[in-house]
Amino acid sequence: MSAQMIYRSTRDNGVRVTAAQAIARGISPEGGLYLPTSLPKLDAARLDVLAKMDYRGRALNILGDFLDDFDQSALAQSIASAYGSGFASEKVTPIVSLCPGTYMLELWHGPTCAFKDLALQLLPYLVTQAAQKEAGGKTVNILVATSGDTGKAALEGFKDAPGTNILVFYPRDGVSRVQELQMTTQQGGNVGVCGVHGNFDDTQAALKKIFTNLEIKARLDAKNAIFSSANSINWGRLAPQIVYYVSAYCELVKGGELAPGEKLNIAVPTGNFGNILAAYYAKKMGLPVGKLICASNRNNVLADFISTGVYDKRREFFTTSSPSMDILVSSNLERLLHALTGEDDAAVTGFMSALGREGVYTLPAQMLDALKFEFYGDFCDETETAETIKGAFQNHNYLCDPHTAVALKVYRDYVEKTGDATKTLIASTASPFKFVDSVLTALTGQPGGDDEFAQLRELSSLAGIPLPPQITELESLPVRFEQTCEKEEMERVVLETLGL
Ligand SMILES: *Cc1c(COP(=O)(O)O)cnc(C)c1O
């Protein structure tokens, strides 16, 4: 079987790897991110065929193109296991109509109640198959930096996966209590969790250094092991996310909400720029998508970037009620830059080294125009987030989590400013129960108590929605991981935990 789909690096177009190599390695040795040299095409006829399939069929059809060097029957089995009984909805990613023309794409019916499950339930199968093909059965050590949701989803995906270990670093004071308990009670024999005194950007930067440290690589080689990443810098995270946008479009056409070929805007609450980048790729493949609406919280570096072309991370970092978006360095933007520069790897390298050196880079005017043509960016502060949660519940009987509320508010502001009446899909990225304190406070106007399980029961009865069992069970699970470290100590923790 010969691969047609070749991947290269954002920082070196000369790099040529297959999908399996890209997924096994996670990041290219010179620090760039892998991306395909060309995208598969989605035309009307193919969308028609896809509309007749279920979620798994669509996933196999689309991922088969991107992962063409994988054994396709193994891929089909992996997809069946990943998107099976772990999802509470038969449709995997059900759509709820908020009001005419506004659709909530609920991406949180998986085992950890956030959209990360859509990629991370599948990724372990892809990584182990890729490692078998490309790394000769070496042990794969997955290192994860999380802003809250990736950590749990990756732990749940990789727990007891043969030939793997997984170690997650999370910001000790930057996640919700439910998010933290989900991680620190994780079961499985190959898992580790460590809180860091620092924010997500600190942990992500420290891990990138560890990934590209040659001395550590030599120690891994001696142990017949490799590192890989479960963060959205790994192509194996992004590809599965393309599927749900395509699938949602098909569902809307099937349900008569959209005419075939009709444009659909997509609004995404954004942090590391992975989820919205997947929507961009779906558009580039041919899905009829209009504007991509990029919604930030108070950490509004992306909103500024899309309006001015200046990416400036030298600003105050805020801890917000939407912690999974508390990010100032959005890694996946690098992949978009590769496209916007006309695939100019030297220009991307220049931007990224300016960002590392000076903390800022500026797009030339032409690139800014191209960016604005595809994207609209804005942000929503904490008060607006709370008001949006309350308003959606009162007016539409829809309970949304703070991340989703950010997207809803930015979308509404967009409509007000532009008058664009295009139907819109909003990525609903987490269960409101994961952020029970903020959601309950938004609804009742009262600060919540200290007992998160009492809060969970209160929110459940107030909203008339049953608690997901995987959240209820946290109350009785023992805490297994209490270790914390400084960000400077992460390298030591990695070496010790993995016995290097
Ligand atoms: C991760 C996450 C986001 C941000 O997604 P990116 O792909 O990092 O932009 C938004 N909402 C929730 C609930 C998340 O877990």
mmCIF file of N, CA, C and O and ligand atoms in Angstrom, residues 114-116 147-150 179 232 237 241 268-276 324-325 327 332 401 403-404 429-430 435, ligand 1:
data_model
loop_
_atom_site.group_PDB
_atom_site.id
_atom_site.type_symbol
_atom_site.label_atom_id
_atom_site.label_comp_id
_atom_site.label_asym_id
_atom_site.label_seq_id
_atom_site.Cartn_x
_atom_site.Cartn_y
_atom_site.Cartn_z
ATOM 1 N N ALA A 114 -16.386 16.717 27.162
ATOM 2 C CA ALA A 114 -15.923 17.888 26.403
ATOM 3 C C ALA A 114 -15.586 17.437 24.988
ATOM 4 O O ALA A 114 -15.424 16.242 24.718
ATOM 5 N N PHE A 115 -15.463 18.410 24.071
ATOM 6 C CA PHE A 115 -15.294 18.055 22.661
ATOM 7 C C PHE A 115 -14.003 17.303 22.387
ATOM 8 O O PHE A 115 -13.879 16.617 21.374
ATOM 9 N N LYS A 116 -13.043 17.392 23.310
ATOM 10 C CA LYS A 116 -11.752 16.741 23.113
ATOM 11 C C LYS A 116 -11.905 15.225 22.911
ATOM 12 O O LYS A 116 -11.051 14.580 22.315
ATOM 13 N N SER A 147 -5.074 22.684 29.290
ATOM 14 C CA SER A 147 -5.729 23.826 29.934
ATOM 15 C C SER A 147 -6.971 23.322 30.668
ATOM 16 O O SER A 147 -7.764 24.111 31.146
ATOM 17 N N GLY A 148 -7.171 22.011 30.718
ATOM 18 C CA GLY A 148 -8.245 21.448 31.528
ATOM 19 C C GLY A 148 -8.927 20.238 30.911
ATOM 20 O O GLY A 148 -9.060 19.208 31.556
ATOM 21 N N ASP A 149 -9.357 20.351 29.682
ATOM 22 C CA ASP A 149 -10.155 19.268 29.101
ATOM 23 C C ASP A 149 -9.336 18.231 28.335
ATOM 24 O O ASP A 149 -9.665 17.048 28.325
ATOM 25 N N THR A 150 -8.261 18.662 27.686
ATOM 26 C CA THR A 150 -7.431 17.702 26.959
ATOM 27 C C THR A 150 -6.866 16.652 27.906
ATOM 28 O O THR A 150 -6.814 15.472 27.575
ATOM 29 N N GLN A 179 -12.953 19.503 36.650
ATOM 30 C CA GLN A 179 -11.857 19.133 35.738
ATOM 31 C C GLN A 179 -10.691 18.518 36.511
ATOM 32 O O GLN A 179 -10.107 17.516 36.100
ATOM 33 N N SER A 232 -3.152 19.307 20.408
ATOM 34 C CA SER A 232 -3.667 19.476 19.047
ATOM 35 C C SER A 232 -2.568 19.892 18.067
ATOM 36 O O SER A 232 -2.836 20.123 16.897
ATOM 37 N N ARG A 237 -4.960 14.646 16.152
ATOM 38 C CA ARG A 237 -6.012 15.338 16.895
ATOM 39 C C ARG A 237 -6.915 16.123 15.945
ATOM 40 O O ARG A 237 -8.125 16.216 16.140
ATOM 41 N N GLN A 241 -11.423 15.990 14.018
ATOM 42 C CA GLN A 241 -12.294 17.134 14.265
ATOM 43 C C GLN A 241 -12.906 17.677 12.972
ATOM 44 O O GLN A 241 -13.945 18.334 13.006
ATOM 45 N N VAL A 268 -16.838 29.220 16.802
ATOM 46 C CA VAL A 268 -16.108 28.287 17.658
ATOM 47 C C VAL A 268 -15.438 29.028 18.821
ATOM 48 O O VAL A 268 -14.703 29.989 18.595
ATOM 49 N N PRO A 269 -15.693 28.579 20.060
ATOM 50 C CA PRO A 269 -14.948 29.139 21.193
ATOM 51 C C PRO A 269 -13.509 28.627 21.121
ATOM 52 O O PRO A 269 -13.275 27.430 21.096
ATOM 53 N N THR A 270 -12.563 29.555 21.083
ATOM 54 C CA THR A 270 -11.218 29.174 20.649
ATOM 55 C C THR A 270 -10.150 29.465 21.695
ATOM 56 O O THR A 270 -10.169 30.495 22.357
ATOM 57 N N GLY A 271 -9.212 28.503 21.810
ATOM 58 C CA GLY A 271 -8.060 28.671 22.682
ATOM 59 C C GLY A 271 -6.784 28.424 21.910
ATOM 60 O O GLY A 271 -6.090 29.330 21.473
ATOM 61 N N ASN A 272 -6.515 27.151 21.679
ATOM 62 C CA ASN A 272 -5.284 26.764 20.976
ATOM 63 C C ASN A 272 -5.460 26.749 19.453
ATOM 64 O O ASN A 272 -4.588 26.329 18.723
ATOM 65 N N PHE A 273 -6.599 27.162 18.974
ATOM 66 C CA PHE A 273 -6.915 27.296 17.549
ATOM 67 C C PHE A 273 -7.002 25.954 16.822
ATOM 68 O O PHE A 273 -6.894 25.867 15.608
ATOM 69 N N GLY A 274 -7.247 24.857 17.572
ATOM 70 C CA GLY A 274 -7.352 23.560 16.931
ATOM 71 C C GLY A 274 -8.740 23.320 16.347
ATOM 72 O O GLY A 274 -8.882 22.955 15.172
ATOM 73 N N ASN A 275 -9.758 23.568 17.172
ATOM 74 C CA ASN A 275 -11.113 23.250 16.758
ATOM 75 C C ASN A 275 -11.538 24.101 15.552
ATOM 76 O O ASN A 275 -12.122 23.603 14.584
ATOM 77 N N ILE A 276 -11.232 25.381 15.608
ATOM 78 C CA ILE A 276 -11.638 26.242 14.487
ATOM 79 C C ILE A 276 -10.787 25.959 13.249
ATOM 80 O O ILE A 276 -11.262 26.085 12.115
ATOM 81 N N SER A 324 -10.492 26.526 29.579
ATOM 82 C CA SER A 324 -9.873 25.811 28.460
ATOM 83 C C SER A 324 -9.502 26.758 27.319
ATOM 84 O O SER A 324 -8.914 26.343 26.333
ATOM 85 N N MET A 325 -9.862 28.018 27.469
ATOM 86 C CA MET A 325 -9.468 29.027 26.470
ATOM 87 C C MET A 325 -8.515 30.049 27.072
ATOM 88 O O MET A 325 -8.263 31.082 26.450
ATOM 89 N N ILE A 327 -5.426 30.957 27.130
ATOM 90 C CA ILE A 327 -4.226 30.639 26.362
ATOM 91 C C ILE A 327 -3.776 31.917 25.646
ATOM 92 O O ILE A 327 -4.611 32.636 25.097
ATOM 93 N N ASN A 332 -1.881 26.170 17.047
ATOM 94 C CA ASN A 332 -2.309 25.770 15.708
ATOM 95 C C ASN A 332 -2.402 26.903 14.708
ATOM 96 O O ASN A 332 -2.565 26.666 13.513
ATOM 97 N N ASP A 401 -22.404 25.823 28.677
ATOM 98 C CA ASP A 401 -21.242 26.012 29.551
ATOM 99 C C ASP A 401 -20.585 27.348 29.194
ATOM 100 O O ASP A 401 -20.931 27.964 28.178
ATOM 101 N N HIS A 403 -17.683 28.227 27.945
ATOM 102 C CA HIS A 403 -16.968 28.299 26.661
ATOM 103 C C HIS A 403 -17.963 28.509 25.524
ATOM 104 O O HIS A 403 -17.784 29.346 24.648
ATOM 105 N N THR A 404 -19.026 27.704 25.556
ATOM 106 C CA THR A 404 -20.054 27.801 24.531
ATOM 107 C C THR A 404 -20.729 29.167 24.579
ATOM 108 O O THR A 404 -21.054 29.752 23.533
ATOM 109 N N THR A 429 -18.972 23.157 23.262
ATOM 110 C CA THR A 429 -17.759 22.357 23.458
ATOM 111 C C THR A 429 -17.668 21.592 24.772
ATOM 112 O O THR A 429 -16.809 20.721 24.903
ATOM 113 N N ALA A 430 -18.511 21.931 25.754
ATOM 114 C CA ALA A 430 -18.423 21.179 27.012
ATOM 115 C C ALA A 430 -19.785 21.084 27.674
ATOM 116 O O ALA A 430 -20.644 21.951 27.509
ATOM 117 N N PHE A 435 -18.481 22.852 34.559
ATOM 118 C CA PHE A 435 -18.158 24.188 35.070
ATOM 119 C C PHE A 435 -19.305 24.659 35.964
ATOM 120 O O PHE A 435 -19.799 25.772 35.851
HETATM 121 C C1 LIG B 1 -10.153 22.994 24.419
HETATM 122 C C2 LIG B 1 -11.422 23.690 24.568
HETATM 123 C C3 LIG B 1 -11.718 24.842 23.818
HETATM 124 C C4 LIG B 1 -10.716 25.470 22.881
HETATM 125 O O1 LIG B 1 -10.441 24.649 21.767
HETATM 126 P P1 LIG B 1 -9.132 24.867 20.894
HETATM 127 O O2 LIG B 1 -9.104 23.756 19.933
HETATM 128 O O3 LIG B 1 -7.979 24.806 21.882
HETATM 129 O O4 LIG B 1 -9.221 26.206 20.278
HETATM 130 C C5 LIG B 1 -12.983 25.389 23.934
HETATM 131 N N1 LIG B 1 -13.909 24.881 24.786
HETATM 132 C C6 LIG B 1 -13.649 23.781 25.535
HETATM 133 C C7 LIG B 1 -14.705 23.284 26.449
HETATM 134 C C8 LIG B 1 -12.411 23.150 25.453
HETATM 135 O O5 LIG B 1 -12.165 22.059 26.189
#
